Coordinates of C-alpha atoms in Angstrom, one line a residue:
Chain A
X10 CA 28.5 -2.0 -6.8
X11 CA 31.8 -1.4 -5.1
X12 CA 32.1 -3.1 -1.7
X13 CA 31.4 0.1 0.3
X14 CA 28.3 0.8 -1.7
X15 CA 27.3 -2.8 -1.5
X16 CA 27.5 -2.7 2.3
X17 CA 25.6 0.6 2.3
X18 CA 22.9 -1.0 0.1
X19 CA 22.6 -4.0 2.4
X20 CA 22.3 -1.8 5.4
X21 CA 19.7 0.7 4.2
X22 CA 17.8 -1.1 1.5
X23 CA 17.6 -4.8 2.2
X24 CA 16.0 -4.3 5.7
X25 CA 12.8 -3.1 3.9
X26 CA 12.2 -6.6 2.4
X27 CA 9.0 -7.0 4.5
X28 CA 7.5 -3.7 3.3
X29 CA 8.5 -4.6 -0.3
X30 CA 7.0 -8.1 -0.1
X31 CA 3.8 -6.8 1.6
X32 CA 3.1 -4.3 -1.1
X33 CA 3.9 -6.8 -3.9
X34 CA 1.7 -9.5 -2.2
X35 CA -1.3 -7.2 -1.8
X36 CA -1.0 -6.0 -5.4
X37 CA -0.5 -9.3 -7.0
X38 CA -2.5 -11.4 -4.6
X39 CA -0.1 -14.2 -5.4
X40 CA 2.6 -15.3 -3.0
X41 CA 5.0 -16.8 -5.7
X42 CA 4.7 -13.8 -8.0
X43 CA 5.3 -11.4 -5.1
X44 CA 8.4 -13.3 -4.0
X45 CA 9.8 -13.1 -7.6
X46 CA 8.9 -9.5 -8.0
X47 CA 10.6 -8.5 -4.8
X48 CA 13.7 -10.3 -6.0
X49 CA 13.5 -8.5 -9.3
X50 CA 13.0 -5.2 -7.5
X51 CA 16.1 -5.7 -5.4
X52 CA 18.2 -6.4 -8.5
X53 CA 16.8 -3.2 -10.1
X54 CA 17.4 -1.3 -6.9
X55 CA 21.0 -2.4 -6.8
X56 CA 21.5 -1.4 -10.4
X57 CA 20.1 2.1 -9.8
X58 CA 21.4 2.6 -6.3
X59 CA 23.9 5.2 -7.4
X60 CA 21.0 7.5 -8.2
X61 CA 19.5 7.2 -4.7
X62 CA 19.8 10.5 -2.9
X63 CA 17.2 10.4 -0.1
X64 CA 17.5 9.5 3.6
X65 CA 14.8 6.9 3.7
X66 CA 15.2 4.0 1.2
X67 CA 11.8 2.6 1.9
X68 CA 9.6 4.8 -0.3
X69 CA 12.3 4.6 -3.0
X70 CA 12.4 0.8 -2.9
X71 CA 8.6 0.6 -2.8
X72 CA 8.5 2.7 -5.9
X73 CA 10.7 0.2 -7.7
X74 CA 8.5 -2.7 -6.4
X75 CA 5.4 -1.0 -7.6
X76 CA 6.9 -0.4 -11.1
X77 CA 8.0 -4.0 -11.4
X78 CA 4.5 -5.2 -10.2
X79 CA 2.6 -3.0 -12.6
X80 CA 4.8 -4.2 -15.4
X81 CA 3.9 -7.8 -14.4
X82 CA 0.2 -7.0 -14.1
X83 CA 0.1 -5.4 -17.6
X84 CA 0.9 -8.8 -19.1
X85 CA -1.8 -10.7 -17.1
X86 CA -5.5 -10.8 -17.6
X87 CA -7.2 -9.6 -14.5
X88 CA -10.8 -9.7 -13.3
X89 CA -10.3 -6.3 -11.7
X90 CA -9.5 -3.3 -13.9
X91 CA -6.8 -1.1 -12.5
X92 CA -9.1 1.8 -11.5
X93 CA -12.7 0.7 -11.3
X94 CA -15.5 2.1 -9.2
X95 CA -17.3 -0.6 -7.2
X96 CA -20.2 1.8 -6.6
X97 CA -19.8 5.5 -6.1
X98 CA -22.2 7.3 -3.7
X99 CA -20.8 10.7 -4.8
X100 CA -20.0 11.7 -1.2
X101 CA -16.3 11.9 -0.3
X102 CA -16.7 10.8 3.3
X103 CA -18.0 7.5 4.7
X104 CA -21.5 6.6 5.4
X105 CA -22.2 7.4 9.1
X106 CA -24.4 4.3 9.4
X107 CA -21.5 2.0 8.6
X108 CA -19.5 2.2 11.8
X109 CA -20.4 -1.4 12.2
X110 CA -17.7 -2.3 9.7
X111 CA -15.5 -2.2 12.8
X112 CA -17.0 -5.6 13.7
X113 CA -15.8 -7.3 10.5
X114 CA -13.5 -10.3 10.7
X115 CA -10.1 -11.0 9.2
X116 CA -11.4 -12.9 6.1
X117 CA -13.9 -10.2 5.2
X118 CA -11.3 -7.4 5.5
X119 CA -8.7 -9.4 3.5
X120 CA -11.2 -10.1 0.7
X121 CA -12.5 -6.6 0.5
X122 CA -9.1 -5.1 0.3
X123 CA -8.1 -7.7 -2.4
X124 CA -11.2 -6.7 -4.4
X125 CA -10.3 -3.1 -4.6
X126 CA -8.9 -1.9 -7.9
X127 CA -5.1 -1.9 -7.6
X128 CA -4.7 1.8 -8.0
X129 CA -6.9 2.3 -4.9
X130 CA -5.5 -0.8 -3.1
X131 CA -2.0 0.5 -3.2
X132 CA -2.6 3.8 -1.6
X133 CA -4.5 2.1 1.3
X134 CA -1.6 -0.4 1.7
X135 CA 1.0 2.4 1.8
X136 CA -1.0 4.5 4.2
X137 CA -2.4 1.8 6.6
X138 CA 0.5 -0.7 6.6
X139 CA 3.5 1.6 6.1
X140 CA 2.0 4.8 7.7
X141 CA 3.4 6.8 4.8
X142 CA 2.6 10.5 4.6
X143 CA 0.6 11.7 1.5
X144 CA 3.9 13.1 0.1
X145 CA 5.7 9.7 0.5
X146 CA 2.8 7.9 -1.1
X147 CA 2.8 10.5 -4.0
X148 CA 6.5 9.8 -4.5
X149 CA 6.0 6.0 -4.6
X150 CA 3.1 6.2 -7.1
X151 CA 4.6 9.1 -9.1
X152 CA 1.5 11.2 -8.8
X153 CA 0.5 14.5 -7.2
X154 CA -0.6 14.6 -3.5
X155 CA -4.1 15.5 -4.7
X156 CA -4.3 12.2 -6.5
X157 CA -3.3 10.4 -3.3
X158 CA -6.0 12.2 -1.3
X159 CA -8.6 11.4 -3.9
X160 CA -7.7 7.7 -4.3
X161 CA -7.5 7.2 -0.5
X162 CA -11.0 8.7 -0.2
X163 CA -12.4 6.6 -3.0
X164 CA -10.6 3.5 -1.8
X165 CA -11.9 3.8 1.7
X166 CA -15.4 4.5 0.5
X167 CA -15.3 1.4 -1.7
X168 CA -13.9 -0.7 1.1
X169 CA -16.8 0.4 3.3
X170 CA -19.2 -0.6 0.6
X171 CA -17.6 -4.0 0.2
X172 CA -17.4 -4.6 4.0
X173 CA -21.0 -3.5 4.5
X174 CA -22.1 -5.8 1.8
X175 CA -20.1 -8.7 3.2
X176 CA -21.7 -8.1 6.6
X177 CA -25.2 -8.0 5.1
X178 CA -24.4 -11.2 3.3
X179 CA -23.2 -12.8 6.4
X180 CA -26.5 -11.9 8.3
X181 CA -28.7 -13.5 5.7
Chain B
X7 CA -16.9 25.5 7.1
X8 CA -20.0 23.7 6.0
X9 CA -20.7 19.9 5.9
X10 CA -19.6 19.5 2.3
X11 CA -16.2 21.2 2.9
X12 CA -15.6 19.2 6.1
X13 CA -16.5 15.9 4.4
X14 CA -14.0 16.7 1.7
X15 CA -11.3 17.1 4.4
X16 CA -12.2 14.2 6.6
X17 CA -9.6 11.8 5.1
X18 CA -6.7 14.2 5.5
X19 CA -8.0 15.1 8.9
X20 CA -7.9 11.6 10.3
X21 CA -4.6 11.0 8.6
X22 CA -3.1 14.0 10.3
X23 CA -2.3 15.7 7.0
X24 CA -4.2 19.0 7.6
X25 CA -2.4 22.3 8.6
X26 CA -3.3 23.6 12.0
X27 CA -5.8 26.2 10.8
X28 CA -7.9 23.7 8.8
X29 CA -7.6 21.1 11.5
X30 CA -9.1 23.5 14.1
X31 CA -11.9 24.5 11.6
X32 CA -12.8 20.8 11.0
X33 CA -12.7 20.2 14.8
X34 CA -15.0 23.2 15.5
X35 CA -17.5 21.8 12.9
X36 CA -17.4 18.3 14.3
X37 CA -18.1 19.7 17.7
X38 CA -21.4 21.1 16.3
X39 CA -22.5 18.5 13.7
X40 CA -23.6 15.0 14.7
X41 CA -23.7 13.8 11.1
X42 CA -20.2 14.8 10.2
X43 CA -19.0 13.5 13.6
X44 CA -20.6 10.1 12.8
X45 CA -18.8 10.1 9.5
X46 CA -15.5 10.9 11.2
X47 CA -16.1 7.9 13.6
X48 CA -17.0 5.7 10.7
X49 CA -13.7 6.5 9.0
X50 CA -11.7 5.8 12.1
X51 CA -13.6 2.6 12.6
X52 CA -12.7 1.5 9.1
X53 CA -9.0 2.4 9.6
X54 CA -9.0 0.5 12.9
X55 CA -10.4 -2.7 11.4
X56 CA -7.8 -2.7 8.7
X57 CA -5.1 -2.2 11.3
X58 CA -6.3 -5.1 13.4
X59 CA -7.7 -7.6 10.9
X60 CA -5.8 -7.2 7.6
X61 CA -2.6 -9.3 7.4
X62 CA 0.8 -7.8 7.0
X63 CA 2.6 -10.2 4.7
X64 CA 6.2 -10.6 5.8
X65 CA 8.9 -11.6 3.4
X66 CA 9.1 -15.4 3.3
X67 CA 12.8 -15.5 2.9
X68 CA 16.0 -13.4 2.8
X69 CA 16.7 -11.6 -0.5
X70 CA 19.9 -10.7 -2.2
X71 CA 20.5 -8.0 -4.7
X72 CA 23.6 -9.5 -6.2
X73 CA 22.9 -12.6 -8.4
X74 CA 26.7 -12.9 -9.1
X75 CA 27.3 -13.6 -5.4
X76 CA 24.7 -16.4 -5.2
X77 CA 25.5 -19.3 -3.0
X78 CA 22.0 -20.7 -3.5
X79 CA 23.4 -23.3 -5.9
X80 CA 21.5 -25.3 -8.5
X81 CA 18.7 -26.1 -6.1
X82 CA 17.7 -22.4 -5.8
X83 CA 14.4 -21.5 -7.3
X84 CA 14.7 -19.7 -10.7
X85 CA 13.3 -16.2 -10.9
X86 CA 10.7 -16.1 -13.7
X87 CA 11.7 -12.5 -14.6
X88 CA 15.5 -12.6 -14.5
X89 CA 16.2 -16.3 -15.2
X90 CA 18.7 -16.1 -12.3
X91 CA 18.5 -18.3 -9.3
X92 CA 17.6 -17.0 -5.9
X93 CA 20.4 -17.0 -3.3
X94 CA 18.4 -18.2 -0.4
X95 CA 21.4 -18.6 2.0
X96 CA 23.5 -15.6 1.3
X97 CA 22.3 -13.3 4.0
X98 CA 21.7 -16.1 6.5
X99 CA 25.4 -17.2 6.5

Protein backbone atom coordinates (compact mmCIF):
# COMPACT_ATOMS: atom_id res chain seq x y z
CA UNK A 1 0.00 0.00 0.00
CA UNK A 2 1.05 3.58 -0.62
CA UNK A 3 1.79 5.56 2.52
CA UNK A 4 -1.55 7.43 2.49
CA UNK A 5 -3.44 4.20 2.03
CA UNK A 6 -1.33 2.62 4.70
CA UNK A 7 -2.14 5.36 7.19
CA UNK A 8 -5.81 5.05 6.29
CA UNK A 9 -5.63 1.29 6.81
CA UNK A 10 -3.96 1.74 10.19
CA UNK A 11 -6.58 4.29 11.19
CA UNK A 12 -9.73 2.42 10.17
CA UNK A 13 -8.87 -1.30 10.16
CA UNK A 14 -6.24 -1.96 12.84
CA UNK A 15 -8.42 -0.53 15.67
CA UNK A 16 -10.73 -3.53 15.22
CA UNK A 17 -8.12 -6.01 16.42
CA UNK A 18 -10.12 -6.83 19.56
CA UNK A 19 -13.24 -7.68 17.56
CA UNK A 20 -11.15 -9.74 15.13
CA UNK A 21 -9.43 -11.64 17.92
CA UNK A 22 -12.66 -12.21 19.87
CA UNK A 23 -14.35 -13.76 16.82
CA UNK A 24 -11.33 -15.93 15.97
CA UNK A 25 -10.93 -16.97 19.61
CA UNK A 26 -14.56 -18.03 19.98
CA UNK A 27 -14.51 -19.90 16.67
CA UNK A 28 -11.20 -21.71 17.15
CA UNK A 29 -11.38 -22.07 20.96
CA UNK A 30 -7.59 -21.85 20.76
CA UNK A 31 -5.67 -18.72 21.85
CA UNK A 32 -2.54 -19.37 19.73
CA UNK A 33 -4.50 -20.25 16.59
CA UNK A 34 -6.70 -17.18 17.03
CA UNK A 35 -3.64 -14.94 17.31
CA UNK A 36 -2.10 -16.38 14.14
CA UNK A 37 -5.41 -16.19 12.27
CA UNK A 38 -5.90 -12.54 13.15
CA UNK A 39 -2.39 -11.78 11.94
CA UNK A 40 -3.13 -13.65 8.71
CA UNK A 41 -6.44 -11.78 8.37
CA UNK A 42 -4.67 -8.42 8.70
CA UNK A 43 -2.22 -9.41 5.96
CA UNK A 44 -5.13 -10.42 3.74
CA UNK A 45 -7.02 -7.22 4.61
CA UNK A 46 -4.05 -5.06 3.63
CA UNK A 47 -3.74 -6.95 0.36
CA UNK A 48 -7.40 -6.35 -0.52
CA UNK A 49 -7.81 -2.94 1.09
CA UNK A 50 -8.08 -1.27 -2.32
CA UNK A 51 -11.41 -3.07 -2.80
CA UNK A 52 -12.88 -1.85 0.51
CA UNK A 53 -15.65 0.69 -0.18
CA UNK A 54 -17.74 0.79 2.99
CA UNK A 55 -17.77 3.25 5.85
CA UNK A 56 -17.33 0.71 8.64
CA UNK A 57 -14.32 -1.57 8.34
CA UNK A 58 -15.30 -3.82 11.22
CA UNK A 59 -17.79 -6.10 9.39
CA UNK A 60 -15.43 -6.20 6.40
CA UNK A 61 -12.47 -7.23 8.56
CA UNK A 62 -14.54 -9.80 10.47
CA UNK A 63 -15.60 -11.34 7.16
CA UNK A 64 -11.91 -11.83 6.35
CA UNK A 65 -11.22 -13.25 9.82
CA UNK A 66 -14.13 -15.63 9.40
CA UNK A 67 -12.93 -16.89 6.03
CA UNK A 68 -9.41 -17.42 7.35
CA UNK A 69 -10.79 -19.24 10.39
CA UNK A 70 -13.06 -21.55 8.41
CA UNK A 71 -10.14 -22.34 6.07
CA UNK A 72 -8.18 -23.32 9.18
CA UNK A 73 -11.04 -25.38 10.61
CA UNK A 74 -11.48 -27.35 7.38
CA UNK A 75 -8.04 -28.83 7.87
CA UNK A 76 -8.61 -29.83 11.46
CA UNK A 77 -10.58 -32.72 12.87
CA UNK A 78 -13.24 -31.38 15.21
CA UNK A 79 -15.52 -33.02 17.68
CA UNK A 80 -18.25 -30.55 16.74
CA UNK A 81 -19.63 -30.58 13.18
CA UNK A 82 -20.05 -27.13 11.64
CA UNK A 83 -23.83 -27.15 11.83
CA UNK A 84 -25.13 -29.73 14.25
CA UNK A 85 -28.35 -29.72 16.23
CA UNK A 86 -27.88 -30.40 19.92
CA UNK A 87 -31.52 -31.23 20.32
CA UNK A 88 -34.32 -29.53 18.46
CA UNK A 89 -37.63 -28.99 20.21
CA UNK A 90 -39.18 -27.74 16.98
CA UNK A 91 -40.29 -24.45 18.51
CA UNK A 92 -38.52 -21.31 17.35
CA UNK A 93 -38.74 -19.51 20.66
CA UNK A 94 -37.25 -20.38 24.00
CA UNK A 95 -38.79 -22.55 26.65
CA UNK A 96 -40.64 -20.25 29.06
CA UNK A 97 -39.62 -22.44 31.97
CA UNK A 98 -35.95 -21.74 31.41
CA UNK A 99 -35.68 -18.15 32.56
CA UNK A 100 -33.48 -19.63 35.29
CA UNK A 101 -30.57 -19.75 32.79
CA UNK A 102 -30.10 -16.15 33.92
CA UNK A 103 -28.53 -17.57 37.06
CA UNK A 104 -25.80 -19.49 35.20
CA UNK A 105 -22.20 -18.68 36.01
CA UNK A 106 -19.30 -17.67 33.78
CA UNK A 107 -17.90 -21.17 33.26
CA UNK A 108 -21.27 -22.67 32.29
CA UNK A 109 -21.92 -19.87 29.80
CA UNK A 110 -18.45 -20.11 28.26
CA UNK A 111 -18.68 -23.89 27.88
CA UNK A 112 -22.20 -23.79 26.44
CA UNK A 113 -21.19 -21.19 23.86
CA UNK A 114 -18.06 -23.14 22.96
CA UNK A 115 -20.13 -26.27 22.46
CA UNK A 116 -22.43 -24.70 19.91
CA UNK A 117 -21.74 -25.67 16.30
CA UNK A 118 -19.51 -22.95 14.73
CA UNK A 119 -22.17 -21.80 12.25
CA UNK A 120 -24.51 -21.06 15.14
CA UNK A 121 -21.77 -19.81 17.48
CA UNK A 122 -20.55 -17.17 15.05
CA UNK A 123 -23.94 -15.46 14.66
CA UNK A 124 -24.35 -15.32 18.45
CA UNK A 125 -20.86 -13.82 18.84
CA UNK A 126 -21.49 -11.20 16.14
CA UNK A 127 -24.87 -10.26 17.59
CA UNK A 128 -24.15 -10.37 21.32
CA UNK A 129 -20.54 -9.15 21.42
CA UNK A 130 -20.41 -6.81 18.45
CA UNK A 131 -24.10 -5.76 18.45
CA UNK A 132 -24.17 -6.21 14.68
CA UNK A 133 -27.48 -5.80 12.87
CA UNK A 134 -28.85 -8.81 11.00
CA UNK A 135 -27.72 -7.19 7.73
CA UNK A 136 -24.16 -6.73 9.04
CA UNK A 137 -24.07 -10.35 10.21
CA UNK A 138 -25.40 -11.43 6.81
CA UNK A 139 -22.56 -9.51 5.15
CA UNK A 140 -19.95 -11.15 7.38
CA UNK A 141 -21.21 -14.71 6.87
CA UNK A 142 -22.10 -14.11 3.21
CA UNK A 143 -25.65 -15.41 3.63
CA UNK A 144 -29.17 -13.96 3.42
CA UNK A 145 -30.72 -12.17 6.41
CA UNK A 146 -33.24 -15.03 6.70
CA UNK A 147 -30.35 -17.41 7.37
CA UNK A 148 -29.05 -15.10 10.10
CA UNK A 149 -32.47 -15.02 11.74
CA UNK A 150 -32.84 -18.78 11.59
CA UNK A 151 -29.33 -19.49 12.93
CA UNK A 152 -29.71 -16.98 15.76
CA UNK A 153 -32.96 -18.59 16.75
CA UNK A 154 -31.51 -22.11 16.63
CA UNK A 155 -28.31 -21.05 18.34
CA UNK A 156 -30.12 -19.41 21.22
CA UNK A 157 -32.44 -22.37 21.59
CA UNK A 158 -29.51 -24.76 21.70
CA UNK A 159 -27.69 -22.53 24.18
CA UNK A 160 -30.72 -22.62 26.40
CA UNK A 161 -30.79 -26.41 26.23
CA UNK A 162 -27.07 -26.63 27.07
CA UNK A 163 -27.36 -24.16 29.96
CA UNK A 164 -30.44 -25.80 31.37
CA UNK A 165 -28.66 -29.13 31.22
CA UNK A 166 -25.57 -27.63 32.91
CA UNK A 167 -27.74 -26.24 35.70
CA UNK A 168 -29.55 -29.55 36.16
CA UNK A 169 -26.16 -31.30 36.33
CA UNK A 170 -24.95 -28.80 38.91
CA UNK A 171 -27.96 -29.44 41.13
CA UNK A 172 -27.40 -33.19 41.23
CA UNK B 1 -51.12 -12.53 15.30
CA UNK B 2 -51.36 -15.96 16.88
CA UNK B 3 -48.82 -17.57 19.24
CA UNK B 4 -47.02 -19.44 16.47
CA UNK B 5 -46.50 -16.28 14.40
CA UNK B 6 -45.32 -14.32 17.42
CA UNK B 7 -42.83 -17.00 18.48
CA UNK B 8 -41.34 -16.96 15.01
CA UNK B 9 -40.72 -13.24 15.45
CA UNK B 10 -39.49 -13.15 19.05
CA UNK B 11 -35.79 -13.19 18.14
CA UNK B 12 -35.97 -10.26 15.69
CA UNK B 13 -38.31 -8.54 18.17
CA UNK B 14 -35.84 -8.62 21.07
CA UNK B 15 -33.03 -7.71 18.66
CA UNK B 16 -34.92 -4.60 17.53
CA UNK B 17 -35.06 -5.85 13.94
CA UNK B 18 -38.82 -5.69 13.34
CA UNK B 19 -40.51 -2.87 11.44
CA UNK B 20 -42.84 -0.70 13.49
CA UNK B 21 -46.04 -2.41 12.38
CA UNK B 22 -44.89 -5.90 13.29
CA UNK B 23 -43.34 -4.66 16.51
CA UNK B 24 -46.69 -3.22 17.59
CA UNK B 25 -48.48 -6.45 16.64
CA UNK B 26 -46.04 -8.54 18.70
CA UNK B 27 -46.38 -6.16 21.66
CA UNK B 28 -50.17 -6.34 21.50
CA UNK B 29 -50.00 -10.12 21.59
CA UNK B 30 -47.49 -10.16 24.46
CA UNK B 31 -49.85 -7.93 26.42
CA UNK B 32 -52.51 -10.63 26.23
CA UNK B 33 -50.56 -13.91 26.25
CA UNK B 34 -48.73 -15.01 29.39
CA UNK B 35 -47.00 -17.93 27.69
CA UNK B 36 -45.51 -15.87 24.87
CA UNK B 37 -44.54 -13.19 27.37
CA UNK B 38 -42.69 -15.83 29.40
CA UNK B 39 -40.81 -16.87 26.25
CA UNK B 40 -39.92 -13.26 25.58
CA UNK B 41 -38.54 -12.96 29.13
CA UNK B 42 -36.65 -16.20 28.75
CA UNK B 43 -34.98 -14.94 25.60
CA UNK B 44 -34.04 -11.65 27.26
CA UNK B 45 -32.69 -13.54 30.24
CA UNK B 46 -30.47 -15.64 27.95
CA UNK B 47 -29.15 -12.54 26.19
CA UNK B 48 -28.47 -10.90 29.49
CA UNK B 49 -26.50 -13.83 30.89
CA UNK B 50 -24.32 -13.92 27.75
CA UNK B 51 -23.68 -10.19 28.07
CA UNK B 52 -22.68 -10.41 31.72
CA UNK B 53 -21.00 -13.82 31.98
CA UNK B 54 -19.36 -14.68 28.64
CA UNK B 55 -15.80 -13.35 28.21
CA UNK B 56 -14.89 -10.87 25.48
CA UNK B 57 -11.42 -11.95 24.36
CA UNK B 58 -9.29 -8.88 23.75
CA UNK B 59 -6.34 -9.02 21.38
CA UNK B 60 -3.28 -10.19 23.32
CA UNK B 61 -0.92 -7.89 21.39
CA UNK B 62 -0.72 -5.24 18.69
CA UNK B 63 -0.90 -6.47 15.11
CA UNK B 64 0.72 -5.20 11.96
CA UNK B 65 -0.55 -5.71 8.44
CA UNK B 66 2.84 -5.13 6.83
CA UNK B 67 5.31 -7.96 7.28
CA UNK B 68 7.94 -6.05 5.26
CA UNK B 69 8.01 -3.36 7.95
CA UNK B 70 8.55 -5.80 10.76
CA UNK B 71 10.83 -4.67 13.55
CA UNK B 72 9.98 -7.72 15.60
CA UNK B 73 13.32 -9.23 14.69
CA UNK B 74 14.36 -12.83 14.88
CA UNK B 75 12.80 -13.31 18.27
CA UNK B 76 9.32 -12.68 16.87
CA UNK B 77 7.00 -15.67 16.82
CA UNK B 78 6.60 -17.21 13.37
CA UNK B 79 3.08 -17.26 11.98
CA UNK B 80 2.18 -20.82 11.13
CA UNK B 81 0.19 -19.70 8.07
CA UNK B 82 2.41 -17.14 6.40
CA UNK B 83 5.81 -18.17 7.69
CA UNK B 84 6.50 -14.52 8.48
CA UNK B 85 7.46 -13.26 11.88
CA UNK B 86 5.08 -11.14 13.91
CA UNK B 87 6.11 -7.56 14.45
CA UNK B 88 5.21 -7.26 18.08
CA UNK B 89 6.72 -3.81 18.52
CA UNK B 90 5.79 -1.95 15.41
CA UNK B 91 2.64 -0.25 16.57
CA UNK B 92 3.91 0.29 20.09
CA UNK B 93 6.87 2.42 19.07
